[in-house]
Structure formats: structure tokens, C-alpha cells
C-alpha atoms as one frame of an Amber mdcrd trajectory, in Angstrom:
protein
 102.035 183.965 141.372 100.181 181.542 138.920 101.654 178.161 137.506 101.379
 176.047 134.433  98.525 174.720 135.303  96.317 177.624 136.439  97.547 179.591
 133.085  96.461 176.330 130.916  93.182 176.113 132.714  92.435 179.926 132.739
  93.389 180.678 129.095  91.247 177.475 127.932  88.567 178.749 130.026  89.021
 182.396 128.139  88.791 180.449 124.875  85.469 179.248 125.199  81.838 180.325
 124.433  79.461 179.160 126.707  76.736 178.362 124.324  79.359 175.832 122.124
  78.704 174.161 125.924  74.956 174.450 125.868  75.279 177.012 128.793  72.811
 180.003 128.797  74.707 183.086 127.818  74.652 185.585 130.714  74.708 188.481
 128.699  78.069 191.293 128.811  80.955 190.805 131.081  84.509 191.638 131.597
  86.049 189.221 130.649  85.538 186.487 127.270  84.947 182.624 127.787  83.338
 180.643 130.553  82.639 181.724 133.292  84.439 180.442 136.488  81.783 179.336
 138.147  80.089 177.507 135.070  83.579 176.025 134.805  83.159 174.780 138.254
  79.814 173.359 138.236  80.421 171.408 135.506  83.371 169.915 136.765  82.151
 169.185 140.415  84.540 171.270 142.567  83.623 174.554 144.228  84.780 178.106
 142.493  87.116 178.415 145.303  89.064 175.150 144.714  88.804 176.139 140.947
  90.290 180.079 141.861  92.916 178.972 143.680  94.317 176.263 141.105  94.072
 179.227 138.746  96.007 181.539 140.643  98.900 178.910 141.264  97.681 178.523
 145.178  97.067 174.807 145.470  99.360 172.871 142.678  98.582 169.084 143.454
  94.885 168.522 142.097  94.279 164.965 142.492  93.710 162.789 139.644  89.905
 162.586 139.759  89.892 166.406 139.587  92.409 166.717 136.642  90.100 164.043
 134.743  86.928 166.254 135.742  88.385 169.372 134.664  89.021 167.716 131.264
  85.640 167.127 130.816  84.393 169.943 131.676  86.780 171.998 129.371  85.620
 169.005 126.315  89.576 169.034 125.525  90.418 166.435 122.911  93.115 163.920
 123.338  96.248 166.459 122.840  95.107 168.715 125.334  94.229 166.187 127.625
  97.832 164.922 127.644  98.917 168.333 128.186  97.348 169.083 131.129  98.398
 166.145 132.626 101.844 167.270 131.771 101.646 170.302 133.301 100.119 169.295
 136.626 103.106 166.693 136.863 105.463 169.567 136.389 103.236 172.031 138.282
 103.432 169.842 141.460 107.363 168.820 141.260 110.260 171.306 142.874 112.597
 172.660 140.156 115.759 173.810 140.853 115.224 177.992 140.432 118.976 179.595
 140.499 121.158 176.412 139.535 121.743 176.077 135.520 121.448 173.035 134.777
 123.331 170.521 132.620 122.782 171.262 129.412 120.430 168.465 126.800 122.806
 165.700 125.169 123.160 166.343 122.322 125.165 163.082 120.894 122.954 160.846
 118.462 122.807 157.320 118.784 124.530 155.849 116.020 121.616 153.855 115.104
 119.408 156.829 114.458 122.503 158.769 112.338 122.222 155.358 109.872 118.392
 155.845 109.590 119.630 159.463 108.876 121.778 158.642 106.159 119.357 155.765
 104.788 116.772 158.685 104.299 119.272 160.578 101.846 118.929 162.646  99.602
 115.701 163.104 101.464 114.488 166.179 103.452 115.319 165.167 107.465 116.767
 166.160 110.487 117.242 165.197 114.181 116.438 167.899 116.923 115.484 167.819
 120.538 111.930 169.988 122.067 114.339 172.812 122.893 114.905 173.352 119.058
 118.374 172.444 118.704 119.144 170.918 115.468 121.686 168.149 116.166 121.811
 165.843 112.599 120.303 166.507 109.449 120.363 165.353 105.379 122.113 166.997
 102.855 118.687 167.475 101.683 117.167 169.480 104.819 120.249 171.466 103.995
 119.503 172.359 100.456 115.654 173.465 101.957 117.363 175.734 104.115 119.869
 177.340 102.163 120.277 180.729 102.379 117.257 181.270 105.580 120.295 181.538
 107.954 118.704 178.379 110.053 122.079 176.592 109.674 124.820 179.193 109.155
 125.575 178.801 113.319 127.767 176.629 115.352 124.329 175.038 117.015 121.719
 175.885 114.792 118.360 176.140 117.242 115.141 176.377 115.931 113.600 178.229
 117.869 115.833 180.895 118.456 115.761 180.985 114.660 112.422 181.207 114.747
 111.512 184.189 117.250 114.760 186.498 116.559 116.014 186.379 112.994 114.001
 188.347 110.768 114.286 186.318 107.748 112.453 183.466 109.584 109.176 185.321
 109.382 109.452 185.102 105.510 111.100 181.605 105.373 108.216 180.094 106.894
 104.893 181.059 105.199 102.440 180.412 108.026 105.294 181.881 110.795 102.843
 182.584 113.383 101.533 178.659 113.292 105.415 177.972 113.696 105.519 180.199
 116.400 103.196 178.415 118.522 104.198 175.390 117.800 107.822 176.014 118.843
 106.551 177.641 121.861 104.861 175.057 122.667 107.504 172.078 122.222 109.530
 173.629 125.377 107.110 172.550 127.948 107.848 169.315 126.158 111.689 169.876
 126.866 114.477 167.165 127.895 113.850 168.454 131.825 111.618 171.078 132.985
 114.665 172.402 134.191 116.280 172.617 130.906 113.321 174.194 129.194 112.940
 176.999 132.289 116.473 177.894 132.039 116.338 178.246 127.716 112.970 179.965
 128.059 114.766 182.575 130.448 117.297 183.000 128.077 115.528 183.475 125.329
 112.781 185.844 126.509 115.777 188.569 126.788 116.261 188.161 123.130 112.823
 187.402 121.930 110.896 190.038 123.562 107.188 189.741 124.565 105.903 187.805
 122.063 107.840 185.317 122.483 106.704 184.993 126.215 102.934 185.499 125.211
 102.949 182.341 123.310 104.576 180.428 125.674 101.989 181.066 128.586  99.016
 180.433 125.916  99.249 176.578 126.044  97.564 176.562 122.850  97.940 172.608
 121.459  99.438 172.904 117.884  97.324 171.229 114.791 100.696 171.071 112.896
  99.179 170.935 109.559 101.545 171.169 106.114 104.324 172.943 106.203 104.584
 175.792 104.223 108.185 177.533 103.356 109.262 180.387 100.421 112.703 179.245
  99.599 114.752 182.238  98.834 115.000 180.788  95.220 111.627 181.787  95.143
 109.779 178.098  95.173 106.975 177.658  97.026 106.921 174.251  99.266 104.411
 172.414 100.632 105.834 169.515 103.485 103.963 167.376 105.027 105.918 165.745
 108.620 106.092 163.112 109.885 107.910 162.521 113.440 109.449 159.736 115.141
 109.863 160.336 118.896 113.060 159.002 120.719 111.865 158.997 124.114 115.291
 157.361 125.158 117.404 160.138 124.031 114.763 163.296 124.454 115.219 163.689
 120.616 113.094 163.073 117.419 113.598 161.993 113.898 111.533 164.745 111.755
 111.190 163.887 108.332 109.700 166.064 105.599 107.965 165.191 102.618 106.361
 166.760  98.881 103.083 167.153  99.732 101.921 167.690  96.233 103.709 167.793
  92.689 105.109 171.157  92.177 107.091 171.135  95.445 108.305 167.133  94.471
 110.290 168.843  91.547 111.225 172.179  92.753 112.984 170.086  95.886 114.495
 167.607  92.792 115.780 171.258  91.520 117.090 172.269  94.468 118.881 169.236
  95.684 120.527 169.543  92.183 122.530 172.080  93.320 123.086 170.913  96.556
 126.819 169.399  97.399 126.190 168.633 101.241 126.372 165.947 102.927 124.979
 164.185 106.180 126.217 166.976 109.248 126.362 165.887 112.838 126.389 168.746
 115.189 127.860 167.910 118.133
């Protein structure tokens, strides 16, 4: 049984040539990337050690290792922090047949009057689990008609990898994919994020569960949407983490001048308001 950890490593490992390295390429084998014991050398730990943190058999590397690992794998400052994150959670105990308490979802009443200072603007207030628990009347009139909000407790994610209409709502869907993925290791408790991953693999099949396990670090470049009015949208994000709370304020912006006035077209039509979802 693997971990976290040993997937992360591994599938980084996979991803990289050894001559981007300046290692000597050893010619065909069966599988892609760097080799294991390359890997190894470079990081100053034996191929054994290295195997059996792959394979999930020794899940408390110390520090110094971690750190040489990093080095040795030349991942930048994201990736860094998320293998560090990983061998934190790789190394607790999690709870594996209790469900846990569920994420608060209550926002602070600070962050809803930040929320309604940013109207009519494009912005919303969501946890790493996806659940979308505040937004503007003007993220509303972005996602009219996508079927994002048209639940009880509209989740992003679950949007994402089981209604169809998300893969047309979101122009670069499989980028969205992975980044959604992604954001659960990132979730209010490890034991939260196991128990909505579980859930959701049963719905979202095995693509769902293929991303997950890739631990590929998202660029999260512009966001691209096709409204079902038939605009094209270009959004650039920017995020404000609420460590406090496990939440974040994501706000979207034009990112050039055609999307600036098909949004002022849009929110033309729009008669929401600020929505709370408790």
C-alpha cells in the first residue's frame, strides 16, 4: 500500500527526463522518467530507503531527507510546499471508518462585508473541498444557466467532475480538473478531504481518482469560461486565503476588454443579490 508521499515522489520522478538533469541517458527502459537509483544518488540516501518511501513502507522521512529529495527532484517553491504537506499528513494517524464533522461552513461577518463591498463584482467565498458558501450577485450572473448554483450547497468540484455541462462551461476543463483535484489535499482536515474524496470517487469515476493521485502543482493561469449566452471570458484570480476559517475570498476579474463589457452585459440582466449558503 503506497501513501501521499511515495505517489508524489514516484509520479515526479516519472515526469522527468534525465538529461533536463544533466544525467547520461541510459538508453530504453520500462518505465519513463528518472531512474530510481539516479533519484537516489542525487539525493544522498540509498535506493532502498528511496523504494520503500515510494511504496508507502517507511512514512516519517526526516527533515534533512525531505529537503534533499527536493533538490534532487529541482521542484520549485509550490511543489516544495507540497511535499512538505504531504509528509506531515503522510506521517499523522487519520481516523479510517469514523465520518467526520463536516467543514464550517458559517462566514465571518467581516469577510460577508468585504463580500458585499466587492459588488456588483465577480466573487465568491468557498472552502478547498469546493463548497461554495457566499458569493456576488455578480459571480451569479457568470454562472447563470452552467447549473454550478442551481443546488442547495453548490460544490465545485462535484460540479466540476460529474455534470456534463461543466466540461463546456469551463474552456480549459481539464486545467480545472487538476486544479480542483488538487485543492483537496489542501482540505479543512485530512480527514475531511479523505472522507469527500471517498464520496466522490463513486460518482466521479476513474478520472476523477487519477488526478487526485497525480500531485501535479496547478499554474492556475486565466480563467477561461463560454457563458451559455455565448460570450467568451477571460478572468484573471486573485485569492485571499482565510487560514482562520479554512476558507478563501476568490475574486475574479476582466482580463482584457471584450470580456470587461460582455460581464457589464451580463450583469445587466442580472437581479441577484449577495447569497449566503449556509
Amino acid at each position: 500500500m503506497g501513501s501521499p508521499l511515495g505517489d508524489f515522489i514516484r509520479t515526479t520522478r516519472d515526469s522527468i527526463q534525465p538529461q533536463s538533469l544533466g544525467l547520461p541517458d541510459h538508453g530504453r527502459r520500462r518505465s519513463p522518467g528518472l531512474r530510481r537509483s539516479d533519484l537516489a544518488a542525487r539525493a544522498g540516501i540509498s535506493v532502498e530507503y528511496l523504494t520503500r518511501i515510494e511504496q508507502g513502507r517507511d512514512r516519517n522521512p526526516s527533515v534533512a531527507v525531505v529537503n534533499a529529495l527536493a533538490d534532487a527532484l529541482s521542484l520549485n517553491s509550490s511543489e516544495r510546499d507540497h511535499l512538505r504537506y504531504l509528509t506531515k499528513i503522510t506521517g499523522g494517524a487519520c481516523p479510517a471508518h469514523t465520518r467526520p464533522a463536516p467543514p464550517r461552513r458559517e462566514v465571518r461577518p467581516s469577510v460577508l462585508e468585504t463580500l458585499r463591498l466587492l459588488e456588483p463584482g465577480i466573487a465568491m467565498v468557498t472552502n478547498r473541498l469546493g463548497d461554495v458558501l457566499a458569493h456576488t450577485s455578480g459571480y451569479e450572473s457568470v454562472t447563470r444557466g452552467t447549473g454550478l448554483l442551481d443546488t442547495d450547497t453548490p460544490n465545485l468540484t462535484r460540479y466540476v467532475f460529474t455534470d456534463p455541462r461543466a466540461r463546456t462551461f469551463f474552456t480549459d476543463w481539464d486545467a480545472v480538473a487538476d486544479e480542483q483535484a488538487f485543492d483537496l489535499w489542501l482540505g479543512p482536515s485530512v480527514a475531511n478531504s479523505e472522507w469527500f474524496t471517498t464520496e466522490l470517487a463513486r460518482v466521479a469515476g476513474p478520472d476523477f481518482t487519477r488526478r487526485l493521485n497525480r500531485h501535479v502543482v496547478p499554474r492556475r493561469g486565466t480563467l477561461r469560461l463560454s457563458h451559455p449566452s455565448g460570450y467568451e471570458l477571460r478572468l484573471l484570480r486573485e485569492t485571499l486565503e482565510l487560514p482562520s476559517d479554512a476558507q478563501q475570498l476568490i475574486v475574479l476579474l476582466p482580463a482584457d476588454d471584450s470580456t470587461a463589457q460582455a460581464l457589464d452585459r451580463l450583469r445587466r440582466g442580472s437581479h441577484g443579490r449577495l447569497r449566503v449558503i449556509s
